PDB file of C-alpha atoms and ligand atoms in Angstrom:
ATOM      1  CA  MET A   1     -65.356  44.339  88.282  1.00  0.00           C
ATOM      2  CA  ALA A   2     -64.048  41.445  86.506  1.00  0.00           C
ATOM      3  CA  VAL A   3     -62.838  42.562  83.212  1.00  0.00           C
ATOM      4  CA  ARG A   4     -61.094  45.415  84.395  1.00  0.00           C
ATOM      5  CA  ARG A   5     -59.484  42.142  86.608  1.00  0.00           C
ATOM      6  CA  TRP A   6     -58.508  40.089  84.473  1.00  0.00           C
ATOM      7  CA  PHE A   7     -57.101  42.616  81.901  1.00  0.00           C
ATOM      8  CA  GLY A   8     -54.715  43.106  84.587  1.00  0.00           C
ATOM      9  CA  LEU A   9     -53.337  39.744  85.131  1.00  0.00           C
ATOM     10  CA  ALA A  10     -53.155  39.925  81.155  1.00  0.00           C
ATOM     11  CA  LEU A  11     -51.439  42.564  81.024  1.00  0.00           C
ATOM     12  CA  LEU A  12     -48.547  41.301  83.341  1.00  0.00           C
ATOM     13  CA  ALA A  13     -49.267  37.564  82.196  1.00  0.00           C
ATOM     14  CA  GLY A  14     -47.909  39.665  79.196  1.00  0.00           C
ATOM     15  CA  LEU A  15     -44.918  41.801  81.238  1.00  0.00           C
ATOM     16  CA  LEU A  16     -43.734  38.500  82.551  1.00  0.00           C
ATOM     17  CA  CYS A  17     -43.152  36.712  79.663  1.00  0.00           C
ATOM     18  CA  VAL A  18     -41.814  40.619  78.037  1.00  0.00           C
ATOM     19  CA  LEU A  19     -39.308  39.730  80.959  1.00  0.00           C
ATOM     20  CA  TYR A  20     -38.500  35.977  81.219  1.00  0.00           C
ATOM     21  CA  GLY A  21     -39.426  34.627  77.728  1.00  0.00           C
ATOM     22  CA  CYS A  22     -42.278  32.987  76.813  1.00  0.00           C
ATOM     23  CA  GLY A  23     -41.380  28.734  76.802  1.00  0.00           C
ATOM     24  CA  LYS A  24     -38.432  30.171  76.953  1.00  0.00           C
ATOM     25  CA  ASN A  25     -37.304  26.333  78.168  1.00  0.00           C
ATOM     26  CA  THR A  26     -40.532  24.463  77.489  1.00  0.00           C
ATOM     27  CA  GLN A  27     -40.445  21.961  74.942  1.00  0.00           C
ATOM     28  CA  ASN A  28     -42.989  22.338  72.545  1.00  0.00           C
ATOM     29  CA  SER A  29     -44.157  25.830  72.636  1.00  0.00           C
ATOM     30  CA  ALA A  30     -46.553  26.341  71.006  1.00  0.00           C
ATOM     31  CA  GLY A  31     -46.508  27.513  67.120  1.00  0.00           C
ATOM     32  CA  SER A  32     -42.992  28.247  65.483  1.00  0.00           C
ATOM     33  CA  ALA A  33     -42.426  32.370  67.285  1.00  0.00           C
ATOM     34  CA  TYR A  34     -38.990  32.340  64.687  1.00  0.00           C
ATOM     35  CA  SER A  35     -39.614  34.160  61.215  1.00  0.00           C
ATOM     36  CA  GLY A  36     -36.355  32.694  59.375  1.00  0.00           C
ATOM     37  CA  SER A  37     -35.449  33.800  56.073  1.00  0.00           C
ATOM     38  CA  ALA A  38     -37.505  31.917  53.854  1.00  0.00           C
ATOM     39  CA  GLY A  39     -36.248  28.942  53.389  1.00  0.00           C
ATOM     40  CA  GLN A  40     -34.828  27.916  56.679  1.00  0.00           C
ATOM     41  CA  ALA A  41     -38.097  27.427  58.571  1.00  0.00           C
ATOM     42  CA  ASP A  42     -38.332  24.311  57.902  1.00  0.00           C
ATOM     43  CA  PHE A  43     -36.221  22.456  60.447  1.00  0.00           C
ATOM     44  CA  PHE A  44     -36.092  25.104  63.038  1.00  0.00           C
ATOM     45  CA  GLY A  45     -39.815  26.319  63.229  1.00  0.00           C
ATOM     46  CA  ASP A  46     -41.131  22.229  63.857  1.00  0.00           C
ATOM     47  CA  THR A  47     -42.217  21.659  67.328  1.00  0.00           C
ATOM     48  CA  ALA A  48     -43.519  19.290  66.445  1.00  0.00           C
ATOM     49  CA  ALA A  49     -39.791  16.476  67.341  1.00  0.00           C
ATOM     50  CA  GLY A  50     -40.394  18.791  70.460  1.00  0.00           C
ATOM     51  CA  LEU A  51     -36.719  18.948  70.354  1.00  0.00           C
ATOM     52  CA  ILE A  52     -36.817  22.631  68.748  1.00  0.00           C
ATOM     53  CA  ASP A  53     -36.987  25.922  70.467  1.00  0.00           C
ATOM     54  CA  PRO A  54     -37.676  28.147  69.194  1.00  0.00           C
ATOM     55  CA  PRO A  55     -35.889  31.898  69.619  1.00  0.00           C
ATOM     56  CA  LEU A  56     -38.368  34.385  70.596  1.00  0.00           C
ATOM     57  CA  GLU A  57     -38.220  36.970  67.952  1.00  0.00           C
ATOM     58  CA  ASP A  58     -36.103  37.471  64.322  1.00  0.00           C
ATOM     59  CA  GLN A  59     -32.284  38.091  66.487  1.00  0.00           C
ATOM     60  CA  SER A  60     -31.835  39.305  63.423  1.00  0.00           C
ATOM     61  CA  SER A  61     -33.508  43.407  65.094  1.00  0.00           C
ATOM     62  CA  ASP A  62     -32.187  42.778  68.393  1.00  0.00           C
ATOM     63  CA  THR A  63     -31.972  46.107  69.826  1.00  0.00           C
ATOM     64  CA  SER A  64     -30.134  45.274  73.046  1.00  0.00           C
ATOM     65  CA  GLY A  65     -27.527  47.132  71.575  1.00  0.00           C
ATOM     66  CA  GLN A  66     -25.361  43.496  72.553  1.00  0.00           C
ATOM     67  CA  ILE A  67     -23.058  42.863  69.109  1.00  0.00           C
ATOM     68  CA  GLN A  68     -24.658  39.740  66.828  1.00  0.00           C
ATOM     69  CA  ARG A  69     -21.286  38.584  65.805  1.00  0.00           C
ATOM     70  CA  LEU A  70     -23.145  34.214  65.282  1.00  0.00           C
ATOM     71  CA  ALA A  71     -26.807  36.390  63.845  1.00  0.00           C
ATOM     72  CA  GLY A  72     -27.226  33.192  60.624  1.00  0.00           C
ATOM     73  CA  VAL A  73     -25.238  31.301  62.086  1.00  0.00           C
ATOM     74  CA  ARG A  74     -26.201  27.691  63.324  1.00  0.00           C
ATOM     75  CA  ILE A  75     -25.316  25.851  65.885  1.00  0.00           C
ATOM     76  CA  CYS A  76     -26.353  21.725  67.372  1.00  0.00           C
ATOM     77  CA  LEU A  77     -25.608  21.437  70.225  1.00  0.00           C
ATOM     78  CA  ASP A  78     -25.606  18.141  71.979  1.00  0.00           C
ATOM     79  CA  PRO A  79     -25.447  16.965  75.252  1.00  0.00           C
ATOM     80  CA  GLY A  80     -24.801  13.496  75.376  1.00  0.00           C
ATOM     81  CA  HIS A  81     -26.331  10.552  76.771  1.00  0.00           C
ATOM     82  CA  GLY A  82     -29.351  10.538  78.831  1.00  0.00           C
ATOM     83  CA  VAL A  83     -31.631   8.414  81.216  1.00  0.00           C
ATOM     84  CA  THR A  84     -33.220   6.115  78.897  1.00  0.00           C
ATOM     85  CA  THR A  85     -33.733   2.079  79.512  1.00  0.00           C
ATOM     86  CA  ALA A  86     -33.542   2.012  75.597  1.00  0.00           C
ATOM     87  CA  SER A  87     -31.299  -0.454  74.284  1.00  0.00           C
ATOM     88  CA  ALA A  88     -30.482  -1.619  70.784  1.00  0.00           C
ATOM     89  CA  GLN A  89     -27.605  -1.702  68.444  1.00  0.00           C
ATOM     90  CA  GLU A  90     -27.330   0.771  65.095  1.00  0.00           C
ATOM     91  CA  PRO A  91     -24.091   0.759  62.430  1.00  0.00           C
ATOM     92  CA  ILE A  92     -20.862   2.082  63.436  1.00  0.00           C
ATOM     93  CA  SER A  93     -21.622   4.072  60.142  1.00  0.00           C
ATOM     94  CA  PRO A  94     -23.007   4.267  56.593  1.00  0.00           C
ATOM     95  CA  LEU A  95     -20.116   2.166  55.513  1.00  0.00           C
ATOM     96  CA  SER A  96     -20.239  -0.645  57.951  1.00  0.00           C
ATOM     97  CA  GLN A  97     -22.482  -3.181  58.370  1.00  0.00           C
ATOM     98  CA  GLU A  98     -20.390  -4.075  62.069  1.00  0.00           C
ATOM     99  CA  THR A  99     -22.485  -2.546  65.128  1.00  0.00           C
ATOM    100  CA  LYS A 100     -22.807  -0.925  68.524  1.00  0.00           C
ATOM    101  CA  ALA A 101     -24.839   0.182  70.578  1.00  0.00           C
ATOM    102  CA  ALA A 102     -27.058   3.435  69.605  1.00  0.00           C
ATOM    103  CA  TYR A 103     -27.895   4.317  74.061  1.00  0.00           C
ATOM    104  CA  VAL A 104     -24.447   4.129  76.195  1.00  0.00           C
ATOM    105  CA  SER A 105     -25.272   5.448  79.988  1.00  0.00           C
ATOM    106  CA  GLY A 106     -21.948   7.220  80.626  1.00  0.00           C
ATOM    107  CA  ALA A 107     -19.509   7.835  82.774  1.00  0.00           C
ATOM    108  CA  SER A 108     -19.897   8.569  87.528  1.00  0.00           C
ATOM    109  CA  GLY A 109     -18.375  11.481  89.602  1.00  0.00           C
ATOM    110  CA  SER A 110     -19.274  11.043  93.282  1.00  0.00           C
ATOM    111  CA  SER A 111     -22.378  12.839  93.662  1.00  0.00           C
ATOM    112  CA  GLN A 112     -23.122  13.650  89.743  1.00  0.00           C
ATOM    113  CA  THR A 113     -24.184  12.043  86.666  1.00  0.00           C
ATOM    114  CA  GLU A 114     -22.189  13.147  83.348  1.00  0.00           C
ATOM    115  CA  GLU A 115     -25.116  13.110  81.649  1.00  0.00           C
ATOM    116  CA  ALA A 116     -26.713  15.816  83.585  1.00  0.00           C
ATOM    117  CA  VAL A 117     -23.253  17.481  84.198  1.00  0.00           C
ATOM    118  CA  ASN A 118     -23.228  17.253  79.537  1.00  0.00           C
ATOM    119  CA  LEU A 119     -26.860  19.049  80.028  1.00  0.00           C
ATOM    120  CA  ALA A 120     -26.334  21.530  81.704  1.00  0.00           C
ATOM    121  CA  VAL A 121     -23.208  22.719  80.382  1.00  0.00           C
ATOM    122  CA  ALA A 122     -25.407  22.489  77.394  1.00  0.00           C
ATOM    123  CA  GLN A 123     -28.219  24.847  78.301  1.00  0.00           C
ATOM    124  CA  LEU A 124     -25.042  27.953  79.623  1.00  0.00           C
ATOM    125  CA  THR A 125     -23.411  27.102  76.004  1.00  0.00           C
ATOM    126  CA  ARG A 126     -27.412  27.546  74.157  1.00  0.00           C
ATOM    127  CA  ILE A 127     -28.109  30.656  76.416  1.00  0.00           C
ATOM    128  CA  GLU A 128     -24.518  32.863  75.196  1.00  0.00           C
ATOM    129  CA  LEU A 129     -25.035  31.092  72.106  1.00  0.00           C
ATOM    130  CA  GLU A 130     -28.763  33.168  71.278  1.00  0.00           C
ATOM    131  CA  ALA A 131     -26.961  36.151  73.225  1.00  0.00           C
ATOM    132  CA  LEU A 132     -24.818  36.792  69.846  1.00  0.00           C
ATOM    133  CA  GLY A 133     -27.341  35.489  68.117  1.00  0.00           C
ATOM    134  CA  ALA A 134     -26.983  32.475  66.099  1.00  0.00           C
ATOM    135  CA  GLN A 135     -29.354  29.342  65.689  1.00  0.00           C
ATOM    136  CA  VAL A 136     -29.263  26.686  67.919  1.00  0.00           C
ATOM    137  CA  VAL A 137     -31.087  22.719  67.584  1.00  0.00           C
ATOM    138  CA  MET A 138     -30.234  20.062  70.750  1.00  0.00           C
ATOM    139  CA  THR A 139     -30.351  16.896  70.343  1.00  0.00           C
ATOM    140  CA  ARG A 140     -32.031  16.843  73.628  1.00  0.00           C
ATOM    141  CA  GLN A 141     -33.213  18.979  77.141  1.00  0.00           C
ATOM    142  CA  SER A 142     -34.573  16.994  79.617  1.00  0.00           C
ATOM    143  CA  HIS A 143     -32.897  13.648  81.472  1.00  0.00           C
ATOM    144  CA  GLU A 144     -34.228  11.815  80.407  1.00  0.00           C
ATOM    145  CA  ALA A 145     -34.188  11.162  76.447  1.00  0.00           C
ATOM    146  CA  THR A 146     -34.083   8.721  74.381  1.00  0.00           C
ATOM    147  CA  VAL A 147     -31.962   9.859  71.673  1.00  0.00           C
ATOM    148  CA  SER A 148     -29.930   7.173  68.788  1.00  0.00           C
ATOM    149  CA  ASN A 149     -26.178   8.325  67.658  1.00  0.00           C
ATOM    150  CA  ILE A 150     -27.550   8.119  64.178  1.00  0.00           C
ATOM    151  CA  GLU A 151     -30.090   9.722  65.535  1.00  0.00           C
ATOM    152  CA  ARG A 152     -28.181  12.490  67.202  1.00  0.00           C
ATOM    153  CA  ALA A 153     -26.381  13.132  63.901  1.00  0.00           C
ATOM    154  CA  GLN A 154     -29.470  12.728  61.993  1.00  0.00           C
ATOM    155  CA  ILE A 155     -31.077  15.655  63.883  1.00  0.00           C
ATOM    156  CA  ALA A 156     -27.548  18.054  63.078  1.00  0.00           C
ATOM    157  CA  ASN A 157     -27.812  16.567  59.262  1.00  0.00           C
ATOM    158  CA  ASP A 158     -32.066  17.630  59.496  1.00  0.00           C
ATOM    159  CA  ALA A 159     -31.361  21.290  60.933  1.00  0.00           C
ATOM    160  CA  GLY A 160     -27.691  21.553  58.503  1.00  0.00           C
ATOM    161  CA  VAL A 161     -25.674  23.546  60.724  1.00  0.00           C
ATOM    162  CA  ASP A 162     -22.386  25.093  60.265  1.00  0.00           C
ATOM    163  CA  LEU A 163     -21.186  23.556  63.579  1.00  0.00           C
ATOM    164  CA  CYS A 164     -22.422  20.219  65.884  1.00  0.00           C
ATOM    165  CA  ILE A 165     -20.510  19.829  69.064  1.00  0.00           C
ATOM    166  CA  ARG A 166     -21.220  17.170  71.926  1.00  0.00           C
ATOM    167  CA  ILE A 167     -20.914  17.885  75.081  1.00  0.00           C
ATOM    168  CA  HIS A 168     -19.018  14.750  77.233  1.00  0.00           C
ATOM    169  CA  ALA A 169     -17.063  13.661  79.833  1.00  0.00           C
ATOM    170  CA  ASP A 170     -14.423  10.960  80.509  1.00  0.00           C
ATOM    171  CA  GLY A 171     -14.190   8.571  83.152  1.00  0.00           C
ATOM    172  CA  SER A 172     -10.828   6.885  83.984  1.00  0.00           C
ATOM    173  CA  GLU A 173      -9.555   3.872  85.616  1.00  0.00           C
ATOM    174  CA  ASP A 174      -6.649   6.182  86.605  1.00  0.00           C
ATOM    175  CA  SER A 175      -8.007   9.102  88.399  1.00  0.00           C
ATOM    176  CA  THR A 176      -4.806  10.984  88.865  1.00  0.00           C
ATOM    177  CA  VAL A 177      -6.063  10.952  84.904  1.00  0.00           C
ATOM    178  CA  SER A 178      -7.363  15.018  84.505  1.00  0.00           C
ATOM    179  CA  GLY A 179      -7.960  17.680  81.809  1.00  0.00           C
ATOM    180  CA  MET A 180      -9.836  18.481  79.446  1.00  0.00           C
ATOM    181  CA  SER A 181      -9.588  16.696  75.169  1.00  0.00           C
ATOM    182  CA  MET A 182     -11.474  16.982  72.137  1.00  0.00           C
ATOM    183  CA  GLN A 183     -12.568  14.172  70.215  1.00  0.00           C
ATOM    184  CA  VAL A 184     -13.019  14.648  66.293  1.00  0.00           C
ATOM    185  CA  PRO A 185     -13.839  12.611  63.112  1.00  0.00           C
ATOM    186  CA  ALA A 186     -11.260  11.010  61.203  1.00  0.00           C
ATOM    187  CA  GLY A 187     -10.622   7.411  59.260  1.00  0.00           C
ATOM    188  CA  GLU A 188     -11.969   5.240  56.415  1.00  0.00           C
ATOM    189  CA  LEU A 189     -15.916   5.454  57.832  1.00  0.00           C
ATOM    190  CA  LEU A 190     -16.704   8.261  57.048  1.00  0.00           C
ATOM    191  CA  GLY A 191     -19.539   8.488  55.937  1.00  0.00           C
ATOM    192  CA  THR A 192     -18.811  12.333  54.600  1.00  0.00           C
ATOM    193  CA  PRO A 193     -15.123  12.762  55.120  1.00  0.00           C
ATOM    194  CA  GLU A 194     -15.521  16.537  54.159  1.00  0.00           C
ATOM    195  CA  ILE A 195     -15.592  17.925  57.454  1.00  0.00           C
ATOM    196  CA  GLU A 196     -12.714  16.156  58.354  1.00  0.00           C
ATOM    197  CA  GLN A 197     -10.502  19.309  58.414  1.00  0.00           C
ATOM    198  CA  PRO A 198     -12.953  22.017  59.056  1.00  0.00           C
ATOM    199  CA  SER A 199     -13.904  19.250  62.165  1.00  0.00           C
ATOM    200  CA  ALA A 200     -10.351  19.574  63.094  1.00  0.00           C
ATOM    201  CA  ARG A 201      -9.024  23.911  62.555  1.00  0.00           C
ATOM    202  CA  ALA A 202     -12.933  24.802  65.529  1.00  0.00           C
ATOM    203  CA  ALA A 203     -12.089  21.580  67.944  1.00  0.00           C
ATOM    204  CA  GLU A 204      -8.292  23.234  68.111  1.00  0.00           C
ATOM    205  CA  ILE A 205     -10.028  26.384  68.481  1.00  0.00           C
ATOM    206  CA  ILE A 206     -12.591  25.200  70.628  1.00  0.00           C
ATOM    207  CA  LEU A 207     -10.104  23.347  73.415  1.00  0.00           C
ATOM    208  CA  GLU A 208      -7.531  26.470  73.410  1.00  0.00           C
ATOM    209  CA  GLU A 209     -10.643  28.943  74.045  1.00  0.00           C
ATOM    210  CA  VAL A 210     -11.948  26.013  76.769  1.00  0.00           C
ATOM    211  CA  THR A 211      -9.209  25.021  78.771  1.00  0.00           C
ATOM    212  CA  VAL A 212      -7.676  28.925  78.823  1.00  0.00           C
ATOM    213  CA  ALA A 213     -11.239  30.101  80.362  1.00  0.00           C
ATOM    214  CA  THR A 214     -11.226  26.836  83.234  1.00  0.00           C
ATOM    215  CA  GLY A 215      -7.560  26.592  83.168  1.00  0.00           C
ATOM    216  CA  ALA A 216      -8.140  23.174  82.880  1.00  0.00           C
ATOM    217  CA  TYR A 217      -5.225  21.088  80.693  1.00  0.00           C
ATOM    218  CA  ASN A 218      -5.356  20.905  77.503  1.00  0.00           C
ATOM    219  CA  ARG A 219      -4.555  17.459  76.796  1.00  0.00           C
ATOM    220  CA  GLY A 220      -4.769  18.159  73.586  1.00  0.00           C
ATOM    221  CA  LEU A 221      -6.821  16.259  70.301  1.00  0.00           C
ATOM    222  CA  VAL A 222      -7.243  12.690  69.895  1.00  0.00           C
ATOM    223  CA  GLN A 223      -8.880  11.209  66.448  1.00  0.00           C
ATOM    224  CA  ARG A 224     -11.800   8.809  66.157  1.00  0.00           C
ATOM    225  CA  SER A 225     -12.691   6.637  63.983  1.00  0.00           C
ATOM    226  CA  ASP A 226     -14.724   4.363  65.733  1.00  0.00           C
ATOM    227  CA  LEU A 227     -17.451   7.349  66.467  1.00  0.00           C
ATOM    228  CA  THR A 228     -21.075   6.242  64.944  1.00  0.00           C
ATOM    229  CA  GLY A 229     -22.055  10.140  65.900  1.00  0.00           C
ATOM    230  CA  PHE A 230     -18.964  11.086  63.639  1.00  0.00           C
ATOM    231  CA  ASN A 231     -19.229   8.421  60.882  1.00  0.00           C
ATOM    232  CA  TRP A 232     -23.120   9.309  60.165  1.00  0.00           C
ATOM    233  CA  SER A 233     -22.001  12.575  60.525  1.00  0.00           C
ATOM    234  CA  GLU A 234     -23.063  15.565  57.350  1.00  0.00           C
ATOM    235  CA  VAL A 235     -21.932  18.614  58.900  1.00  0.00           C
ATOM    236  CA  PRO A 236     -18.549  19.305  60.602  1.00  0.00           C
ATOM    237  CA  CYS A 237     -18.443  17.630  64.159  1.00  0.00           C
ATOM    238  CA  VAL A 238     -16.951  18.061  67.714  1.00  0.00           C
ATOM    239  CA  LEU A 239     -16.787  16.395  70.685  1.00  0.00           C
ATOM    240  CA  LEU A 240     -15.620  18.123  74.061  1.00  0.00           C
ATOM    241  CA  GLU A 241     -14.405  15.794  77.106  1.00  0.00           C
ATOM    242  CA  MET A 242     -14.491  18.214  79.595  1.00  0.00           C
ATOM    243  CA  GLY A 243     -12.196  16.919  82.483  1.00  0.00           C
ATOM    244  CA  PHE A 244     -12.688  12.980  84.487  1.00  0.00           C
ATOM    245  CA  LEU A 245     -15.178  12.643  86.907  1.00  0.00           C
ATOM    246  CA  SER A 246     -12.989  10.142  88.119  1.00  0.00           C
ATOM    247  CA  ASN A 247     -10.682  12.331  89.400  1.00  0.00           C
ATOM    248  CA  PRO A 248     -11.412  14.194  92.336  1.00  0.00           C
ATOM    249  CA  GLN A 249     -10.402  17.990  91.517  1.00  0.00           C
ATOM    250  CA  ASP A 250     -12.171  16.928  87.823  1.00  0.00           C
ATOM    251  CA  ASP A 251     -15.116  16.243  89.311  1.00  0.00           C
ATOM    252  CA  ALA A 252     -15.090  18.930  91.906  1.00  0.00           C
ATOM    253  CA  LYS A 253     -15.079  21.598  89.607  1.00  0.00           C
ATOM    254  CA  LEU A 254     -17.545  19.998  86.250  1.00  0.00           C
ATOM    255  CA  ALA A 255     -20.188  19.909  90.302  1.00  0.00           C
ATOM    256  CA  THR A 256     -20.101  23.666  90.420  1.00  0.00           C
ATOM    257  CA  GLU A 257     -22.295  26.530  88.021  1.00  0.00           C
ATOM    258  CA  GLN A 258     -19.182  28.943  87.989  1.00  0.00           C
ATOM    259  CA  TYR A 259     -17.356  25.762  86.407  1.00  0.00           C
ATOM    260  CA  ARG A 260     -19.828  24.900  83.410  1.00  0.00           C
ATOM    261  CA  GLN A 261     -19.778  28.493  83.021  1.00  0.00           C
ATOM    262  CA  GLN A 262     -17.103  28.966  82.615  1.00  0.00           C
ATOM    263  CA  ILE A 263     -16.595  26.639  79.572  1.00  0.00           C
ATOM    264  CA  ALA A 264     -19.570  27.310  78.070  1.00  0.00           C
ATOM    265  CA  SER A 265     -18.520  30.909  77.690  1.00  0.00           C
ATOM    266  CA  GLY A 266     -15.218  29.387  76.322  1.00  0.00           C
ATOM    267  CA  ILE A 267     -16.588  27.535  73.770  1.00  0.00           C
ATOM    268  CA  VAL A 268     -19.225  30.217  72.413  1.00  0.00           C
ATOM    269  CA  SER A 269     -15.563  32.244  72.590  1.00  0.00           C
ATOM    270  CA  GLY A 270     -14.441  29.178  70.058  1.00  0.00           C
ATOM    271  CA  VAL A 271     -17.493  29.312  67.959  1.00  0.00           C
ATOM    272  CA  CYS A 272     -16.777  33.137  67.255  1.00  0.00           C
ATOM    273  CA  ARG A 273     -12.996  32.470  66.421  1.00  0.00           C
ATOM    274  CA  TRP A 274     -13.916  29.352  64.274  1.00  0.00           C
ATOM    275  CA  ILE A 275     -17.085  31.221  62.463  1.00  0.00           C
ATOM    276  CA  GLU A 276     -14.752  34.154  61.684  1.00  0.00           C
ATOM    277  CA  GLY A 277     -11.700  31.942  60.092  1.00  0.00           C
ATOM    278  CA  GLU A 278     -14.225  29.675  58.044  1.00  0.00           C
ATOM    279  CA  LYS A 279     -15.610  33.153  56.397  1.00  0.00           C
ATOM    280  CA  SER A 280     -12.052  34.429  56.281  1.00  0.00           C
ATOM    281  CA  GLU A 281     -11.331  31.152  53.902  1.00  0.00           C
ATOM    282  CA  PRO A 282     -10.187  32.003  49.748  1.00  0.00           C
TER     283      PRO A 282
HETATM  284 ZN1  LIG B   1     -20.178  10.492  77.306  1.00  0.00          ZN
END
C-alpha cells in the first residue's frame, strides 16, 4: 500500500511539474535542464551564480504551435537597483579612473519603490520572451540584490547576449513631468564604441512599441556618456525609463498589473522588430 501511495504522489508531483514548470521561478534550480547548442551552455547552463534560470527544455522543439520568433536570440534583462546595504565606488568606464556609486537606491512612488516595479516588469517581459523562444538572463531575480553596475554589464557580456535591456522608472522634483524615454550609450568613455549604433536602433524601436502599447508620452532617446552600465557593456544595451514615479498618474498606472503587462508586451514587440531588422542588415 505504502509503495502504491508513494507512486501516486510521485505521479501527481510530476503532473504539477508539467503544469507549472519545475523550479521555474526558483533560483539555483538543481542541475541544468538547458540543452543549447554546443558551446552555448557555458553561461546559460551555469546556475551556480544563482542568476540563471534555464529554460526547461530546448525551445526549438516547442510543440505548442506558438511561433518561435525569437528562437536563438539571447536577451539580458536588467531590473535596475535592488535592496542592499552595500556601499562602494566603481570606475564609470574601463577607460576612466573616475568613479561613481556602485549601488543606488532608485526612485520612489506613493506606494511602491522603483526596484520593485523594475523587477515586476522584467519578470513579465521574461515570460513573454521565453514564450517566443528567446534565452533570457536576468541580472537579479529578487528584491534583495547586491549587483553593481559593472557586474550587471558583465553578466550580459559573459552571456554574449544580442541585447541588454535595463529597466528603470524615473523621478523628478517636478511632479507634472511624465512619460517614457530611452537612454542609450554614447560618448568617449564607451569601452565598446561599436554598440552605439545597434543600441540606438533598438532603443528607438522598443520605445516606439512600448509607448504605442501603453499610450504613454514618448519623450524620446537620451544619449548618456556617464552611465557605468553602458560604458562597460560589450553588447548592445538600452535603458528604458518606464515613467515618473514622482508623477501621480504615471505612479498609479505603474502600480497596476495591466499596465506592467502592457509595457512587457511592448518591449517584446520592439525586440522582435529590432531583431528582424538587424538580421536583414546587409
Ligand atoms: Zn533607476
